[in-house]
């Protein structure tokens, strides 16, 4: 069973986001070993660059520890249809035992993270808050497995 | 104050989606008169075409009753950055007292709806379930007002 790690800066403060996340985590448990690795937001700093640098270091450290194939969620990344994302994840899982998805914090990600993680996924040109981005990602990963398994799954 | 109607087929079954919706409805109440018009899913029919036709008729009827400017959420629609969506909504509100956003049901929308509503918005190439699509839309409309007002609002 493939391991999927979601490496995310910040936590889900609102109960409804946590419950949405739990619902998809439950559904995904049939298909993969899912782990959500929450990294601390560096909101003690005033300076955005300092925040991005510090968060970036913890992101790259977590990615290294997880190993495997890594995708960064980025607005200027590659846009996949759900069908293509599904095919990609299934192909990755042939050659990797672990797939990681990285979601930055409120200020985005540092240059080092953007340069260090070559594969970037975009869920469109709109900017989403990090909590909603996490739910979108979970839903799309779940949809990927459902599509790969030929399961019935509505829009 | 501008009226914004979200015309959506189907309802939000899970409590966490309803609470997410309520949160954004509360936030949006400062900026617009928001109404969510839920139309019934025609899941009593076996035939997809019949479902789309029946849902399509109720959608077009609701759009006509609401009047104003209407956008259809469609995967092949125009992708806006959050900044451009904000500018668009603000421009629309100069010449319209009402803006409508239409979200289809589990099977999408009929040809008549797609042809009848010329302005289409896409939130990327991925397919989302209608409940998540509604939350994404609410968040982006909220973000539009925040951006227009110069409010501080994180990713």
GROMACS .gro file of C-alpha atoms in nm:
model
  310
    1UNK     CA    1   0.000   0.000   0.000
    2UNK     CA    2   0.142   0.332  -0.109
    3UNK     CA    3   0.229   0.592   0.156
    4UNK     CA    4   0.097   0.940   0.094
    5UNK     CA    5   0.220   1.229   0.304
    6UNK     CA    6   0.063   1.571   0.305
    7UNK     CA    7   0.324   1.810   0.437
    8UNK     CA    8   0.141   2.129   0.529
    9UNK     CA    9   0.239   2.448   0.706
   10UNK     CA   10  -0.020   2.550   0.962
   11UNK     CA   11  -0.311   2.364   1.111
   12UNK     CA   12  -0.685   2.354   1.051
   13UNK     CA   13  -0.827   2.588   1.313
   14UNK     CA   14  -1.195   2.567   1.223
   15UNK     CA   15  -1.381   2.252   1.324
   16UNK     CA   16  -1.552   2.217   0.985
   17UNK     CA   17  -1.217   2.201   0.801
   18UNK     CA   18  -1.092   1.939   1.047
   19UNK     CA   19  -1.408   1.733   0.996
   20UNK     CA   20  -1.385   1.764   0.618
   21UNK     CA   21  -1.023   1.648   0.641
   22UNK     CA   22  -1.117   1.356   0.868
   23UNK     CA   23  -1.386   1.246   0.624
   24UNK     CA   24  -1.141   1.226   0.334
   25UNK     CA   25  -0.871   1.070   0.553
   26UNK     CA   26  -1.120   0.799   0.645
   27UNK     CA   27  -1.214   0.740   0.282
   28UNK     CA   28  -0.848   0.737   0.175
   29UNK     CA   29  -0.751   0.480   0.439
   30UNK     CA   30  -0.881   0.209   0.201
   31UNK     CA   31  -0.631   0.307  -0.066
   32UNK     CA   32  -0.315   0.434   0.101
   33UNK     CA   33  -0.128   0.495   0.423
   34UNK     CA   34  -0.205   0.863   0.458
   35UNK     CA   35  -0.014   1.087   0.696
   36UNK     CA   36  -0.068   1.457   0.743
   37UNK     CA   37   0.249   1.624   0.865
   38UNK     CA   38   0.171   1.968   1.002
   39UNK     CA   39   0.462   2.207   1.029
   40UNK     CA   40   0.444   2.515   1.252
   41UNK     CA   41   0.355   2.852   1.101
   42UNK     CA   42   0.635   3.096   1.175
   43UNK     CA   43   0.402   3.378   1.262
   44UNK     CA   44   0.627   3.509   1.536
   45UNK     CA   45   0.830   3.694   1.273
   46UNK     CA   46   0.723   4.030   1.131
   47UNK     CA   47   0.930   3.987   0.816
   48UNK     CA   48   0.767   3.776   0.541
   49UNK     CA   49   1.103   3.672   0.397
   50UNK     CA   50   1.212   3.543   0.740
   51UNK     CA   51   0.884   3.349   0.773
   52UNK     CA   52   0.926   3.190   0.429
   53UNK     CA   53   1.291   3.104   0.496
   54UNK     CA   54   1.218   2.936   0.828
   55UNK     CA   55   0.909   2.752   0.705
   56UNK     CA   56   1.102   2.653   0.390
   57UNK     CA   57   1.377   2.488   0.592
   58UNK     CA   58   1.129   2.277   0.786
   59UNK     CA   59   0.945   2.186   0.464
   60UNK     CA   60   1.263   2.068   0.289
   61UNK     CA   61   1.372   1.877   0.599
   62UNK     CA   62   1.033   1.697   0.615
   63UNK     CA   63   1.045   1.618   0.241
   64UNK     CA   64   1.393   1.470   0.280
   65UNK     CA   65   1.287   1.257   0.575
   66UNK     CA   66   0.980   1.127   0.389
   67UNK     CA   67   1.170   1.036   0.072
   68UNK     CA   68   0.991   0.930  -0.246
   69UNK     CA   69   0.827   1.150  -0.506
   70UNK     CA   70   0.724   1.502  -0.405
   71UNK     CA   71   0.478   1.752  -0.548
   72UNK     CA   72   0.447   2.115  -0.445
   73UNK     CA   73   0.108   2.285  -0.467
   74UNK     CA   74   0.176   2.609  -0.653
   75UNK     CA   75  -0.052   2.849  -0.836
   76UNK     CA   76   0.184   2.851  -1.136
   77UNK     CA   77   0.224   2.473  -1.135
   78UNK     CA   78   0.093   2.226  -1.388
   79UNK     CA   79  -0.284   2.196  -1.404
   80UNK     CA   80  -0.401   1.837  -1.420
   81UNK     CA   81  -0.746   1.716  -1.503
   82UNK     CA   82  -0.861   1.476  -1.230
   83UNK     CA   83  -0.811   1.189  -1.479
   84UNK     CA   84  -0.452   1.293  -1.549
   85UNK     CA   85  -0.369   1.346  -1.184
   86UNK     CA   86  -0.502   0.997  -1.118
   87UNK     CA   87  -0.286   0.847  -1.395
   88UNK     CA   88   0.017   1.035  -1.265
   89UNK     CA   89  -0.027   0.917  -0.908
   90UNK     CA   90  -0.075   0.558  -1.025
   91UNK     CA   91   0.240   0.579  -1.239
   92UNK     CA   92   0.438   0.730  -0.951
   93UNK     CA   93   0.325   0.450  -0.726
   94UNK     CA   94   0.486   0.196  -0.962
   95UNK     CA   95   0.833   0.332  -0.890
   96UNK     CA   96   0.788   0.493  -0.548
   97UNK     CA   97   0.661   0.366  -0.216
   98UNK     CA   98   0.593   0.721  -0.098
   99UNK     CA   99   0.434   1.027  -0.256
  100UNK     CA  100   0.445   1.364  -0.081
  101UNK     CA  101   0.235   1.673  -0.141
  102UNK     CA  102   0.354   2.002   0.004
  103UNK     CA  103   0.122   2.291   0.089
  104UNK     CA  104   0.282   2.617   0.196
  105UNK     CA  105   0.152   2.851   0.463
  106UNK     CA  106  -0.032   3.185   0.450
  107UNK     CA  107   0.258   3.356   0.275
  108UNK     CA  108   0.332   3.086   0.020
  109UNK     CA  109   0.672   2.917  -0.006
  110UNK     CA  110   1.035   3.027  -0.026
  111UNK     CA  111   1.245   3.033  -0.343
  112UNK     CA  112   1.442   2.737  -0.204
  113UNK     CA  113   1.125   2.528  -0.175
  114UNK     CA  114   1.008   2.631  -0.521
  115UNK     CA  115   1.347   2.544  -0.670
  116UNK     CA  116   1.396   2.231  -0.459
  117UNK     CA  117   1.064   2.069  -0.551
  118UNK     CA  118   1.049   2.049  -0.928
  119UNK     CA  119   0.704   1.893  -0.970
  120UNK     CA  120   0.435   2.150  -0.913
  121UNK     CA  121   0.061   2.096  -0.917
  122UNK     CA  122  -0.183   2.381  -0.965
  123UNK     CA  123  -0.554   2.370  -0.885
  124UNK     CA  124  -0.624   2.664  -1.111
  125UNK     CA  125  -0.533   3.032  -1.125
  126UNK     CA  126  -0.732   3.126  -0.814
  127UNK     CA  127  -0.561   3.174  -0.478
  128UNK     CA  128  -0.706   2.956  -0.202
  129UNK     CA  129  -0.651   2.974   0.173
  130UNK     CA  130  -0.424   2.694   0.294
  131UNK     CA  131  -0.706   2.518   0.481
  132UNK     CA  132  -0.928   2.499   0.171
  133UNK     CA  133  -0.626   2.401  -0.041
  134UNK     CA  134  -0.572   2.103   0.192
  135UNK     CA  135  -0.932   1.984   0.148
  136UNK     CA  136  -0.913   2.029  -0.232
  137UNK     CA  137  -0.594   1.820  -0.236
  138UNK     CA  138  -0.743   1.545  -0.017
  139UNK     CA  139  -1.052   1.530  -0.237
  140UNK     CA  140  -0.844   1.510  -0.555
  141UNK     CA  141  -0.621   1.237  -0.416
  142UNK     CA  142  -0.933   1.044  -0.313
  143UNK     CA  143  -1.084   1.103  -0.657
  144UNK     CA  144  -0.757   0.979  -0.814
  145UNK     CA  145  -0.789   0.643  -0.640
  146UNK     CA  146  -1.161   0.621  -0.720
  147UNK     CA  147  -1.093   0.691  -1.088
  148UNK     CA  148  -0.806   0.440  -1.097
  149UNK     CA  149  -1.028   0.175  -0.940
  150UNK     CA  150  -1.312   0.245  -1.179
  151UNK     CA  151  -1.532   0.342  -0.885
  152UNK     CA  152  -1.852   0.539  -0.930
  153UNK     CA  153  -1.789   0.888  -0.810
  154UNK     CA  154  -1.994   1.192  -0.890
  155UNK     CA  155  -1.898   1.551  -0.959
  156UNK     CA  156  -2.565   4.658  -0.159
  157UNK     CA  157  -2.527   4.410  -0.444
  158UNK     CA  158  -2.738   4.094  -0.442
  159UNK     CA  159  -2.549   3.773  -0.504
  160UNK     CA  160  -2.738   3.451  -0.571
  161UNK     CA  161  -2.579   3.110  -0.575
  162UNK     CA  162  -2.811   2.884  -0.771
  163UNK     CA  163  -2.706   2.529  -0.694
  164UNK     CA  164  -2.848   2.188  -0.774
  165UNK     CA  165  -2.846   1.964  -0.469
  166UNK     CA  166  -2.794   2.039  -0.104
  167UNK     CA  167  -2.504   2.008   0.137
  168UNK     CA  168  -2.562   1.678   0.313
  169UNK     CA  169  -2.257   1.669   0.539
  170UNK     CA  170  -2.259   1.895   0.842
  171UNK     CA  171  -1.902   2.017   0.780
  172UNK     CA  172  -1.993   2.150   0.434
  173UNK     CA  173  -2.296   2.328   0.578
  174UNK     CA  174  -2.082   2.484   0.850
  175UNK     CA  175  -1.817   2.591   0.600
  176UNK     CA  176  -2.092   2.748   0.390
  177UNK     CA  177  -2.243   2.924   0.693
  178UNK     CA  178  -1.903   3.067   0.785
  179UNK     CA  179  -1.857   3.226   0.442
  180UNK     CA  180  -2.221   3.338   0.427
  181UNK     CA  181  -2.166   3.517   0.759
  182UNK     CA  182  -1.847   3.682   0.634
  183UNK     CA  183  -2.013   3.780   0.305
  184UNK     CA  184  -2.312   3.942   0.478
  185UNK     CA  185  -2.094   4.253   0.529
  186UNK     CA  186  -2.049   4.296   0.156
  187UNK     CA  187  -2.361   4.170  -0.023
  188UNK     CA  188  -2.710   4.033   0.008
  189UNK     CA  189  -2.627   3.668  -0.043
  190UNK     CA  190  -2.891   3.410  -0.120
  191UNK     CA  191  -2.831   3.042  -0.182
  192UNK     CA  192  -3.103   2.897  -0.401
  193UNK     CA  193  -3.096   2.518  -0.382
  194UNK     CA  194  -3.269   2.335  -0.664
  195UNK     CA  195  -3.372   1.970  -0.627
  196UNK     CA  196  -3.148   1.696  -0.766
  197UNK     CA  197  -3.348   1.491  -1.014
  198UNK     CA  198  -3.211   1.161  -0.891
  199UNK     CA  199  -3.540   0.981  -0.936
  200UNK     CA  200  -3.454   0.935  -1.306
  201UNK     CA  201  -3.226   0.657  -1.428
  202UNK     CA  202  -3.142   0.840  -1.749
  203UNK     CA  203  -2.867   1.104  -1.720
  204UNK     CA  204  -3.002   1.305  -2.012
  205UNK     CA  205  -3.343   1.322  -1.846
  206UNK     CA  206  -3.180   1.437  -1.519
  207UNK     CA  207  -2.983   1.709  -1.697
  208UNK     CA  208  -3.288   1.826  -1.893
  209UNK     CA  209  -3.511   1.853  -1.587
  210UNK     CA  210  -3.244   2.016  -1.371
  211UNK     CA  211  -3.159   2.247  -1.662
  212UNK     CA  212  -3.515   2.374  -1.686
  213UNK     CA  213  -3.526   2.462  -1.316
  214UNK     CA  214  -3.182   2.629  -1.341
  215UNK     CA  215  -3.284   2.849  -1.635
  216UNK     CA  216  -3.613   2.936  -1.466
  217UNK     CA  217  -3.430   3.041  -1.147
  218UNK     CA  218  -3.177   3.246  -1.346
  219UNK     CA  219  -3.459   3.427  -1.526
  220UNK     CA  220  -3.639   3.502  -1.200
  221UNK     CA  221  -3.322   3.637  -1.040
  222UNK     CA  222  -3.230   3.862  -1.332
  223UNK     CA  223  -2.896   4.045  -1.354
  224UNK     CA  224  -2.561   3.904  -1.461
  225UNK     CA  225  -2.510   3.527  -1.450
  226UNK     CA  226  -2.202   3.307  -1.443
  227UNK     CA  227  -2.200   2.930  -1.484
  228UNK     CA  228  -1.931   2.726  -1.309
  229UNK     CA  229  -1.789   2.503  -1.581
  230UNK     CA  230  -1.465   2.308  -1.606
  231UNK     CA  231  -1.401   2.449  -1.956
  232UNK     CA  232  -1.491   2.804  -1.852
  233UNK     CA  233  -1.256   3.098  -1.819
  234UNK     CA  234  -1.000   3.071  -1.542
  235UNK     CA  235  -0.968   3.389  -1.342
  236UNK     CA  236  -0.697   3.476  -1.096
  237UNK     CA  237  -0.861   3.582  -0.769
  238UNK     CA  238  -0.757   3.942  -0.850
  239UNK     CA  239  -0.927   3.930  -1.191
  240UNK     CA  240  -1.240   3.765  -1.054
  241UNK     CA  241  -1.256   4.044  -0.796
  242UNK     CA  242  -1.221   4.314  -1.066
  243UNK     CA  243  -1.488   4.144  -1.276
  244UNK     CA  244  -1.738   4.122  -0.993
  245UNK     CA  245  -1.678   4.486  -0.901
  246UNK     CA  246  -1.727   4.592  -1.264
  247UNK     CA  247  -2.045   4.383  -1.293
  248UNK     CA  248  -2.179   4.546  -0.979
  249UNK     CA  249  -2.153   4.889  -1.147
  250UNK     CA  250  -2.413   4.794  -1.406
  251UNK     CA  251  -2.609   4.520  -1.228
  252UNK     CA  252  -2.786   4.502  -0.897
  253UNK     CA  253  -2.772   4.121  -0.901
  254UNK     CA  254  -2.501   3.867  -0.986
  255UNK     CA  255  -2.584   3.497  -1.008
  256UNK     CA  256  -2.351   3.199  -0.999
  257UNK     CA  257  -2.485   2.863  -1.114
  258UNK     CA  258  -2.345   2.529  -0.994
  259UNK     CA  259  -2.478   2.217  -1.163
  260UNK     CA  260  -2.549   1.886  -0.994
  261UNK     CA  261  -2.364   1.555  -0.983
  262UNK     CA  262  -2.401   1.503  -1.357
  263UNK     CA  263  -2.307   1.853  -1.468
  264UNK     CA  264  -2.540   2.073  -1.673
  265UNK     CA  265  -2.749   2.036  -1.988
  266UNK     CA  266  -2.657   2.176  -2.329
  267UNK     CA  267  -2.936   2.433  -2.288
  268UNK     CA  268  -2.780   2.564  -1.966
  269UNK     CA  269  -2.434   2.572  -2.121
  270UNK     CA  270  -2.563   2.759  -2.423
  271UNK     CA  271  -2.800   2.981  -2.228
  272UNK     CA  272  -2.538   3.108  -1.982
  273UNK     CA  273  -2.256   3.256  -2.187
  274UNK     CA  274  -2.023   3.360  -1.905
  275UNK     CA  275  -1.844   3.059  -1.763
  276UNK     CA  276  -1.601   3.049  -1.473
  277UNK     CA  277  -1.360   2.764  -1.421
  278UNK     CA  278  -1.173   2.687  -1.101
  279UNK     CA  279  -0.914   2.482  -1.285
  280UNK     CA  280  -0.904   2.162  -1.487
  281UNK     CA  281  -0.986   1.935  -1.194
  282UNK     CA  282  -1.337   1.801  -1.137
  283UNK     CA  283  -1.477   1.883  -0.793
  284UNK     CA  284  -1.784   1.745  -0.618
  285UNK     CA  285  -2.067   1.999  -0.614
  286UNK     CA  286  -2.046   2.051  -0.238
  287UNK     CA  287  -1.675   2.140  -0.252
  288UNK     CA  288  -1.736   2.354  -0.563
  289UNK     CA  289  -1.989   2.557  -0.363
  290UNK     CA  290  -1.739   2.624  -0.084
  291UNK     CA  291  -1.467   2.717  -0.335
  292UNK     CA  292  -1.708   2.963  -0.499
  293UNK     CA  293  -1.813   3.117  -0.167
  294UNK     CA  294  -1.450   3.156  -0.065
  295UNK     CA  295  -1.358   3.318  -0.396
  296UNK     CA  296  -1.654   3.561  -0.382
  297UNK     CA  297  -1.551   3.651  -0.027
  298UNK     CA  298  -1.190   3.693  -0.140
  299UNK     CA  299  -1.313   3.915  -0.425
  300UNK     CA  300  -1.471   4.158  -0.183
  301UNK     CA  301  -1.170   4.148   0.048
  302UNK     CA  302  -0.934   4.222  -0.241
  303UNK     CA  303  -1.159   4.502  -0.369
  304UNK     CA  304  -1.169   4.658  -0.024
  305UNK     CA  305  -0.795   4.631   0.022
  306UNK     CA  306  -0.850   4.402   0.321
  307UNK     CA  307  -0.572   4.187   0.460
  308UNK     CA  308  -0.644   3.830   0.362
  309UNK     CA  309  -0.401   3.546   0.356
  310UNK     CA  310  -0.354   3.257   0.120
   0.00000   0.00000   0.00000
